[in-house]
Short mmCIF file of C-alpha atoms in Angstrom, two decimals:
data_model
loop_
_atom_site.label_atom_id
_atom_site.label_comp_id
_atom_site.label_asym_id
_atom_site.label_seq_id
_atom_site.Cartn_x
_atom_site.Cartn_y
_atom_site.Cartn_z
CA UNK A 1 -5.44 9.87 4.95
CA UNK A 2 -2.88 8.99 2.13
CA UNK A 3 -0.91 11.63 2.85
CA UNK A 4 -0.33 10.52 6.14
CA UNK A 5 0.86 7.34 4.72
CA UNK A 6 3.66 8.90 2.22
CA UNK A 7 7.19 8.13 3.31
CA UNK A 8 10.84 8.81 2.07
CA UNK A 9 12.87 6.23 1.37
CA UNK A 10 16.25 6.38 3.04
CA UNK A 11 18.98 6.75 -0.07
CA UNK A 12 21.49 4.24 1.04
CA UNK A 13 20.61 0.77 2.37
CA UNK A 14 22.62 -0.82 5.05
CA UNK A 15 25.12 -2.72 3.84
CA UNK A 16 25.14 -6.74 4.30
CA UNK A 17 27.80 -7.62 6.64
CA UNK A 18 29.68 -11.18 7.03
CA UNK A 19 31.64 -12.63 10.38
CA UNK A 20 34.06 -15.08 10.67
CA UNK A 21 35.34 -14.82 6.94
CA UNK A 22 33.76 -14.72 3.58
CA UNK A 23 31.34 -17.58 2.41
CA UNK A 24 32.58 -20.14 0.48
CA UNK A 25 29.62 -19.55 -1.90
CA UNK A 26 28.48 -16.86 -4.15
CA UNK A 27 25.96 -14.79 -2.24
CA UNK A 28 24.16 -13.38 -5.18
CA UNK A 29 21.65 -10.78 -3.07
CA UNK A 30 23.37 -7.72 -1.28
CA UNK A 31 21.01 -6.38 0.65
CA UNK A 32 20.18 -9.02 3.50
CA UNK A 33 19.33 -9.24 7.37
CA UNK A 34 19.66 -12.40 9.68
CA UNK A 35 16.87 -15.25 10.38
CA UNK A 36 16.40 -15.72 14.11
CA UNK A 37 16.45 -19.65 13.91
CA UNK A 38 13.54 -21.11 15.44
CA UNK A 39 14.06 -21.42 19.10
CA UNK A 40 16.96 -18.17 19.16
CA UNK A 41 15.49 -15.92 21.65
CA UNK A 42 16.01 -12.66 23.08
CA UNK A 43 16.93 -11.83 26.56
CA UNK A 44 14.23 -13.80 28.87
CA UNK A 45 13.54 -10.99 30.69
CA UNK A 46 9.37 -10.21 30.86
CA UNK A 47 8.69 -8.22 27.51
CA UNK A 48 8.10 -4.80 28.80
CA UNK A 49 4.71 -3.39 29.31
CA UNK A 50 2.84 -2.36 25.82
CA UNK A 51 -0.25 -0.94 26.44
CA UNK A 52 -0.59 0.48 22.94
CA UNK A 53 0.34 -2.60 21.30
CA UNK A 54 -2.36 -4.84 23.22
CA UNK A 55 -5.05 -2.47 23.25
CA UNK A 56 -7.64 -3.21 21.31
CA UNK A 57 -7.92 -1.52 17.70
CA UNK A 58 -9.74 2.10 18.13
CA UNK A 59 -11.35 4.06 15.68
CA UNK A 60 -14.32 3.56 13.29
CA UNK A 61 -12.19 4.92 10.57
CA UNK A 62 -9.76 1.97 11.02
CA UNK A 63 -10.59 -1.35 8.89
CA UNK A 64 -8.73 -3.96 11.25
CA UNK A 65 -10.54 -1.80 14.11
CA UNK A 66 -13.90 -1.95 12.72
CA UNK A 67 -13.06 -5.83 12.42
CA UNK A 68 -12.41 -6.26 15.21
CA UNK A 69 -15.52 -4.70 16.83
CA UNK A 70 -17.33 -6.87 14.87
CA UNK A 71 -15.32 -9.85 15.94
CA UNK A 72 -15.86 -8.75 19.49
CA UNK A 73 -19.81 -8.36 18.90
CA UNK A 74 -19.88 -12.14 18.23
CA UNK A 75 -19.46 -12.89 15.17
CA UNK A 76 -17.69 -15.58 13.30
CA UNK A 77 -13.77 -13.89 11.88
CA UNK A 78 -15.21 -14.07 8.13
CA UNK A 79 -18.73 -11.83 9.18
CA UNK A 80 -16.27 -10.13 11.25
CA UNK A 81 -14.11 -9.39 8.45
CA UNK A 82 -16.06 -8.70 5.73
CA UNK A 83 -18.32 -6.32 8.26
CA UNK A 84 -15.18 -4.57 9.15
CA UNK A 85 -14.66 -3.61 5.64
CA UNK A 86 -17.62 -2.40 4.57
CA UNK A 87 -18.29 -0.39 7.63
CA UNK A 88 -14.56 1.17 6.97
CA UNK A 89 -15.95 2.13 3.34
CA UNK A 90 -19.11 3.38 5.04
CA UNK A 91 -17.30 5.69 7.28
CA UNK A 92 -14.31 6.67 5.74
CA UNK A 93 -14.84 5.70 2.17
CA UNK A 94 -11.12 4.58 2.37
CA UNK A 95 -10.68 0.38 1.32
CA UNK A 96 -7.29 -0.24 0.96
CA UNK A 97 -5.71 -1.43 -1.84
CA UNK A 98 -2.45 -3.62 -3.34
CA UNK A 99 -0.94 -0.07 -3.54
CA UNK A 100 -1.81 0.62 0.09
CA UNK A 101 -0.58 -2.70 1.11
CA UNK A 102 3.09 -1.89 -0.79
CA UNK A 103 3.62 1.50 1.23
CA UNK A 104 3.26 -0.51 4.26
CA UNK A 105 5.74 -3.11 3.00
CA UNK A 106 8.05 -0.23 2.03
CA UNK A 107 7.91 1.30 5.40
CA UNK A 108 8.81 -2.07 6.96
CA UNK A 109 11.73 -2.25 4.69
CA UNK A 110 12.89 1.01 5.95
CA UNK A 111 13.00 0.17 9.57
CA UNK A 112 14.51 -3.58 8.76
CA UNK A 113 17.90 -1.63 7.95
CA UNK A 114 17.40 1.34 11.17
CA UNK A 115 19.44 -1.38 13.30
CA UNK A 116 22.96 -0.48 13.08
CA UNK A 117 23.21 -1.64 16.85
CA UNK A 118 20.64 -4.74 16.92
CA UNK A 119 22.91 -8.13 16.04
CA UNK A 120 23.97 -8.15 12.29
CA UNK A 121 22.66 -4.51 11.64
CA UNK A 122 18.99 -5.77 10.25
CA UNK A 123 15.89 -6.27 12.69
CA UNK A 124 15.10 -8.79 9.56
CA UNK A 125 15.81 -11.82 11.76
CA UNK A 126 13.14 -10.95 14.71
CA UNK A 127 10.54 -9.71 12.17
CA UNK A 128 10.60 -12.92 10.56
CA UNK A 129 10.75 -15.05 13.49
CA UNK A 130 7.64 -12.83 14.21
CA UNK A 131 5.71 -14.02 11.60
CA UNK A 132 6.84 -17.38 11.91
CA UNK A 133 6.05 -17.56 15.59
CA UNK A 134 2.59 -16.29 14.86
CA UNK A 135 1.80 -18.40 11.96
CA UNK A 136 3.28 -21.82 13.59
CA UNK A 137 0.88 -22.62 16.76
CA UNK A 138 -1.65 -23.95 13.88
CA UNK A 139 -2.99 -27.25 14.79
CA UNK A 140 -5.03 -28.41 11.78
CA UNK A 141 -7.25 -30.79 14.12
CA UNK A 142 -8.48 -28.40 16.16
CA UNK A 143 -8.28 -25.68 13.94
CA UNK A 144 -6.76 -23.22 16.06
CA UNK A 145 -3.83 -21.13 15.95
CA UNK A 146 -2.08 -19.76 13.58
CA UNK A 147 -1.62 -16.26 11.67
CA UNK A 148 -5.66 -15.07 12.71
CA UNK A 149 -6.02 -13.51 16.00
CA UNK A 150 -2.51 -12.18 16.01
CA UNK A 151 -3.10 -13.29 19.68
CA UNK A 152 0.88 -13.29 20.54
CA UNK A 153 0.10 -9.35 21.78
CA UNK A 154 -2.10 -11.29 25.12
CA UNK A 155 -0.74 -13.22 27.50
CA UNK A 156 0.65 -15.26 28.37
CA UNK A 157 1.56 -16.18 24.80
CA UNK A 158 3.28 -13.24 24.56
CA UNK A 159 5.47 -14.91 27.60
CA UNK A 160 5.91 -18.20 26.23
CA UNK A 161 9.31 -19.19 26.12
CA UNK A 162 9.49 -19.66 22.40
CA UNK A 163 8.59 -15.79 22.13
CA UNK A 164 10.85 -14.02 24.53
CA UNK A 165 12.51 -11.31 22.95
CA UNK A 166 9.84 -10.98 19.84
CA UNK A 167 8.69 -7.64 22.05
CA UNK A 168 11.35 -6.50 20.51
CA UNK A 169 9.51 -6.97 16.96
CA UNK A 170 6.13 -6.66 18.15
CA UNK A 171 7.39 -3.06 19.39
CA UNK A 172 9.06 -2.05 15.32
CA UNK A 173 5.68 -3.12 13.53
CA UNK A 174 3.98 -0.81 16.39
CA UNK A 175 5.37 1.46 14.61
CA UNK A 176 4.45 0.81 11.15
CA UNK A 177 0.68 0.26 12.79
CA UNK A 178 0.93 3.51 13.88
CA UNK A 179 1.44 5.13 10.38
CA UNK A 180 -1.24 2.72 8.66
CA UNK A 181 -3.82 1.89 11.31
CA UNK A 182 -6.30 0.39 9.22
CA UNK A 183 -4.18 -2.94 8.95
CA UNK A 184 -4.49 -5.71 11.29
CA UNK A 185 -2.21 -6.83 13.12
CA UNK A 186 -2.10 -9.98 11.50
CA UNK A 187 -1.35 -8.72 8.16
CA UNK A 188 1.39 -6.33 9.92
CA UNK A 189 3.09 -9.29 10.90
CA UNK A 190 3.47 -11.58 7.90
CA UNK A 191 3.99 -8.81 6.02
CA UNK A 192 6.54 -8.16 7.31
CA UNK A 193 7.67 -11.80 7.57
CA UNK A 194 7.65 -11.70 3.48
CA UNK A 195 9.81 -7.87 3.59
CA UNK A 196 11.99 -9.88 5.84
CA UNK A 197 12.87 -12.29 3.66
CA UNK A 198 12.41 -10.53 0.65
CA UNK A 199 14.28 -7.98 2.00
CA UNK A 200 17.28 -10.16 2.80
CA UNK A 201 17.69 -11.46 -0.82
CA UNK A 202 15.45 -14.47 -0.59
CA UNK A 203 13.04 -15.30 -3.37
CA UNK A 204 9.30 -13.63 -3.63
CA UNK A 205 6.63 -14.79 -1.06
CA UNK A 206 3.05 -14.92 -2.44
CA UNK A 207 1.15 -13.08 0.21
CA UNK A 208 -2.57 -11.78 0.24
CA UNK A 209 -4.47 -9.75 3.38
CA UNK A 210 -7.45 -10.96 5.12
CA UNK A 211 -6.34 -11.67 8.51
CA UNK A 212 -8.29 -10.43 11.66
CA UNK A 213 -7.72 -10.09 14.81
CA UNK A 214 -9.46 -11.82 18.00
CA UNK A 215 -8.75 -11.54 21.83
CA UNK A 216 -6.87 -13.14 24.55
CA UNK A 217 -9.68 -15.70 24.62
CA UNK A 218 -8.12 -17.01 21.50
CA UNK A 219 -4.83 -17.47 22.31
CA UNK A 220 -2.21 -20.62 22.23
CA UNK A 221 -0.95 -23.02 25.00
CA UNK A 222 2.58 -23.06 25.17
CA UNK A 223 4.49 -25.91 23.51
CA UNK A 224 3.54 -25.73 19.90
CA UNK A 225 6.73 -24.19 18.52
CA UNK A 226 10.12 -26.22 17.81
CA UNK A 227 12.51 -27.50 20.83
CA UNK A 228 16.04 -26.50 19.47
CA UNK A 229 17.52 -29.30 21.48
CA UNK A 230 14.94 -32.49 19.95
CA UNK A 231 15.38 -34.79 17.27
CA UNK A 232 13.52 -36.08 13.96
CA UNK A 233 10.51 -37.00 15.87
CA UNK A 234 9.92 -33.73 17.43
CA UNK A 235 10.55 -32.19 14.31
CA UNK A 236 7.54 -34.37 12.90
CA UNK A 237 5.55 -34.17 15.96
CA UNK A 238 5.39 -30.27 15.21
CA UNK A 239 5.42 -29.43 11.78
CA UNK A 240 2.78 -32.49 11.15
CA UNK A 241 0.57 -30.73 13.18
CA UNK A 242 0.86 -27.38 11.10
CA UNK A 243 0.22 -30.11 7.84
CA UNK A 244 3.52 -29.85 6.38
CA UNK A 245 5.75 -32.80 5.46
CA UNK A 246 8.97 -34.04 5.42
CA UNK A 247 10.05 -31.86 2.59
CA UNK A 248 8.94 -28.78 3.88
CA UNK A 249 10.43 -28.92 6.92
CA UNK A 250 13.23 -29.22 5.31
CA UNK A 251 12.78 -26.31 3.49
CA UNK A 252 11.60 -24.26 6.23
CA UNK A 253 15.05 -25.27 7.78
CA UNK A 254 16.54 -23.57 5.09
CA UNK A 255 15.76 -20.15 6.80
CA UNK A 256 18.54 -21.18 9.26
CA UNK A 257 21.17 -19.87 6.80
CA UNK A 258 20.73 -16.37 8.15
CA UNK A 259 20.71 -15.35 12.23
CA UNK A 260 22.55 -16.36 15.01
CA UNK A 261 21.91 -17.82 18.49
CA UNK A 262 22.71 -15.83 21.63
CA UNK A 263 23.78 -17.81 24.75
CA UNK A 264 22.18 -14.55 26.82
CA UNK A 265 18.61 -15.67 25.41
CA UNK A 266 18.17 -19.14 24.31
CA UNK A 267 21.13 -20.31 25.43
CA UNK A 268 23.17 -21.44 22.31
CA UNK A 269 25.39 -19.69 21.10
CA UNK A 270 26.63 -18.33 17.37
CA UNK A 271 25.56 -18.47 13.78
CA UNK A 272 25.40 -21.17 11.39
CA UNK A 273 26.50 -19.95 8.33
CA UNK A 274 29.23 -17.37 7.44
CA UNK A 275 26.97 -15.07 5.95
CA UNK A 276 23.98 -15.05 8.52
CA UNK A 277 22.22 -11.85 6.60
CA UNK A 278 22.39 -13.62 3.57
CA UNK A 279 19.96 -15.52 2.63
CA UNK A 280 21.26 -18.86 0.06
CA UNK A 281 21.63 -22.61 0.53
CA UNK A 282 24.72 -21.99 2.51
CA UNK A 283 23.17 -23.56 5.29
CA UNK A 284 22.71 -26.76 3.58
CA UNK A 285 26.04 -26.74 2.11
CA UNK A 286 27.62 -26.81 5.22
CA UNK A 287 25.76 -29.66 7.18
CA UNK A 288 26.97 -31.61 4.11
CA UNK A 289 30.61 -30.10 2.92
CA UNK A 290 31.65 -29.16 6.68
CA UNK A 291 32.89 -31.73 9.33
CA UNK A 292 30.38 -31.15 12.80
CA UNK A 293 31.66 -31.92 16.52
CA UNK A 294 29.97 -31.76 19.70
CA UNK A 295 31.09 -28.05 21.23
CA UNK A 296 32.81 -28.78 24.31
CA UNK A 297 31.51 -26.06 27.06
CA UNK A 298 28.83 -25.60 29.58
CA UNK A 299 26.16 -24.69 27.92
CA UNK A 300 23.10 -26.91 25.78
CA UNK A 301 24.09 -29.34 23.25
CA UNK A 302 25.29 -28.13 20.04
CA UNK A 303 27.70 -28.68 17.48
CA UNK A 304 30.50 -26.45 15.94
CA UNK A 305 32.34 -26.83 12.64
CA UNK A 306 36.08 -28.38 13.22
CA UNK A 307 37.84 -26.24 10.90
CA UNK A 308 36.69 -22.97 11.88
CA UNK A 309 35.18 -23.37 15.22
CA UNK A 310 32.79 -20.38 14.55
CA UNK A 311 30.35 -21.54 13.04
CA UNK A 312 26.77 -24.03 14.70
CA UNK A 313 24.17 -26.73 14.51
CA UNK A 314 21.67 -27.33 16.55
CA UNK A 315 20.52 -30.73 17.34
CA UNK A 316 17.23 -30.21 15.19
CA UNK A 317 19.74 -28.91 12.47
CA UNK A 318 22.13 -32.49 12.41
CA UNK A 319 19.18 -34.31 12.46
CA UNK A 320 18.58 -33.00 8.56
CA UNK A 321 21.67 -35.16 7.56
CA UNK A 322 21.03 -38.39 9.91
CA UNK A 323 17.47 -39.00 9.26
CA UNK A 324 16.91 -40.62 6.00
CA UNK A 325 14.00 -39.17 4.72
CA UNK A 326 14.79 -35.50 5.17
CA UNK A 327 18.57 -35.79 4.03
CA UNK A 328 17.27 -36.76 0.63
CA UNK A 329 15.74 -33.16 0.20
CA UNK A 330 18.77 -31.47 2.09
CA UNK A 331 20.77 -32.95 -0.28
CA UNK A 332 18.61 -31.89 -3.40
CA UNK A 333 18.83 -28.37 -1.21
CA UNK A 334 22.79 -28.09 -1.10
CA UNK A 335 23.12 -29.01 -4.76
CA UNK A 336 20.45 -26.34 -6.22
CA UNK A 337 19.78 -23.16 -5.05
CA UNK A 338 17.16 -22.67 -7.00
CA UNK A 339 15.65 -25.36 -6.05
CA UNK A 340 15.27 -24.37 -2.24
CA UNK A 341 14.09 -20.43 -3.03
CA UNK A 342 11.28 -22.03 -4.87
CA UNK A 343 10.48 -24.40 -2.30
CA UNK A 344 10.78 -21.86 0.66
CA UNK A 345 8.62 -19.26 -0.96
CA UNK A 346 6.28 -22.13 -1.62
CA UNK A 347 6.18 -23.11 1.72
CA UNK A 348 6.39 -19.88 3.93
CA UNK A 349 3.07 -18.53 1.86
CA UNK A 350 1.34 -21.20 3.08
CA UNK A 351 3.15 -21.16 6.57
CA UNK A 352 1.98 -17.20 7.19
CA UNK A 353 -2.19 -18.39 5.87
CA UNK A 354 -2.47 -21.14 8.60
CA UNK A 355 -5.58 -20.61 10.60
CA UNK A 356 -6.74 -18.43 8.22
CA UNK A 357 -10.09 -19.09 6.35
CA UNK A 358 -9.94 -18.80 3.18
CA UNK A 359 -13.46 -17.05 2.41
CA UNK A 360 -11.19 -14.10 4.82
CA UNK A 361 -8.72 -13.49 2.31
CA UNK A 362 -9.74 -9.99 0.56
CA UNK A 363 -8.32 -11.48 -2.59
CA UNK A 364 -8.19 -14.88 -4.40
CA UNK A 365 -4.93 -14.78 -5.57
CA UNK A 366 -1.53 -13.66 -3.44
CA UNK A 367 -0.04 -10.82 -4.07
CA UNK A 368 3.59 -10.24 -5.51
CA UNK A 369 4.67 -7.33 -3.53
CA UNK A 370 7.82 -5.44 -4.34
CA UNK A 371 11.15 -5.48 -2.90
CA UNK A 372 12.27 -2.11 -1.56
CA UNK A 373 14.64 -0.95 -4.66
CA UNK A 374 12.02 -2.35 -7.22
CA UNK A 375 8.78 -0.12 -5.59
CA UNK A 376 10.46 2.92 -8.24
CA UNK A 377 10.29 1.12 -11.06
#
């Protein structure tokens, strides 16, 4: 079986590209790939029919497949879970390990850059938003949602507005499933979430397996994510829910510095920062350092930058810099770099375990996996 999971890595990585003109800052990373911002969304056509990606997981040589049998059977994600692996050891004497988990990672890398055609030449934005759509339905009251499940592949979550065009990732990390079947499709996803962002010169995101995955039955009403065009209470109303606070929403925010809107699928339009596969505090530079007006045209609400004209805000960006509260930490985010990696990596691990128990986790303590040109060394 670990043969099967051996790949190349492709010599050359794609290289980062820029629009507009160069940043005004000094984009340390190189090797980067654009941040769908929260409510940027493909084409809203119907995602097109996956049968292999919403089957359910075959095989009793396949861990997440053995899980989920369990899980089916009746019982509770943790029995399900820790069933799952020990009939996987049974069968196929095969538990996978950090090592295991890293090939997958790498492999995920090596697709991120296979995108010369896709937006900024990196599916690194929709991977990401991905993750971070299947991680943010949490509700902490009722205890549902959230990174478990991976119940985006049923609908009609899969067909919530929020999600249209993530068939387009769901379909890439079909791919990697394919090669390394025994993950879950949970773990796929965030996984992939931290290559993203690893991947696009962001800082390291702790990250541990343990996810599961359940059926339709289990899946979200439609509503939890963001509205791009809502204000500070919205912004609250959401992220509160998940558990997070004002300074974390903030610093999930920060993730807007890379991607771009498309007027074709959520109906705004252009990128916010000039180096959208770049991952810095560039975005928080320029709410502060740029002048914003109201875009003038017939589509939603947004602003553009005066000087330039090609750059964007979104309503739930402006509000970072009017609302007391969270302009003190986009402040402290514009003036330290640093700062905000630490913060987002803090933050996003604990965004990608919501709705996960913590008895599931395979491992106490997260995992620092490595970026693609580090897995050599």
């Amino acid at each position: 079986m670990s043969q099967a999971f051996a790949r190349l890595r492709q010599p050359l990585r794609a290289a980062s590209r820029q629009i507009a003109r160069p940043s005004t800052r000094n984009a340390t990373p190189t090797f980067r790939a654009s941040f769908r911002r929260f409510n940027s969304t493909e084409a809203p056509k119907p995602p097109k029919s996956n049968t292999g990606l919403y089957a359910g997981i075959a095989g009793g040589a396949l861990l997440a497949g053995i899980g989920f049998y369990y899980y089916s059977q009746g019982m509770n994600p943790l029995t399900a879970a820790k069933s799952g692996a020990q009939a996987a050891k049974v069968a196929t004497n095969f538990v996978p390990s950090k090592e295991d988990y890293q090939k997958v990672y790498n492999r995920i890398a090596e697709l991120l850059d296979e995108a010369e055609d896709y937006d900024d030449g990196s599916y690194g934005p929709v991977v990401l938003r991905l993750a971070w759509h299947s991680s943010g339905t949490y509700d902490k009251d009722t205890n549902t949602g959230g990174s478990n499940y991976a119940t985006m592949r049923f609908e009609p979550e899969a067909l919530h507005g929020a999600n249209a065009g993530l068939h387009v990732a769901r379909e890439l990390m079909e791919k990697v499933k394919q090669e390394f079947p025994w993950i879950s499709y949970g773990d796929l996803w965030t996984l992939g979430g931290v290559a993203a962002v690893q991947e696009m010169g962001g800082p390291k995101i702790p990250w541990r397996p343990g996810r599961v995955d359940g059926t339709a039955e289990k899946a979200t009403p439609d509503g939890r994510l963001p509205d791009a065009s809502q204000g500070a209470d919205h912004l609250r109303n959401i992220f509160y829910r998940m558990g997070f606070n004002d300074q974390e929403i903030v610093a999930l925010s920060g993730a807007h510095a890379l991607g771009r809107c498309h007027r074709d699928r959520s109906g705004f339009e252009g990128p916010w920062t000039f180096s959208p596969i770049t991952l810095t505090n560039d975005y928080f530079r320029l709410l502060f350092d740029e002048t914003w007006v109201w875009r003038k045209w017939d589509g939603p609400k947004q602003l553009q930058d005066k000087s330039t004209r090609s750059l964007m805000m979104l309503p739930t960006d402006y509000v970072l810099v009017q609302d007391k509260s969270f302009k003190k930490y986009a402040k402290q985010y514009a003036d330290d770099q640093d700062l905000f990696f630490k913060d987002f990596a803090n933050v996003v691990s604990r965004l990608f375990e919501l709705g996960v128990p913590s008895e599931q986790f395979v491992t106490k303590e997260p995992w620092i996996m490595k970026n693609a040109d580090e897995k050599d060394e």
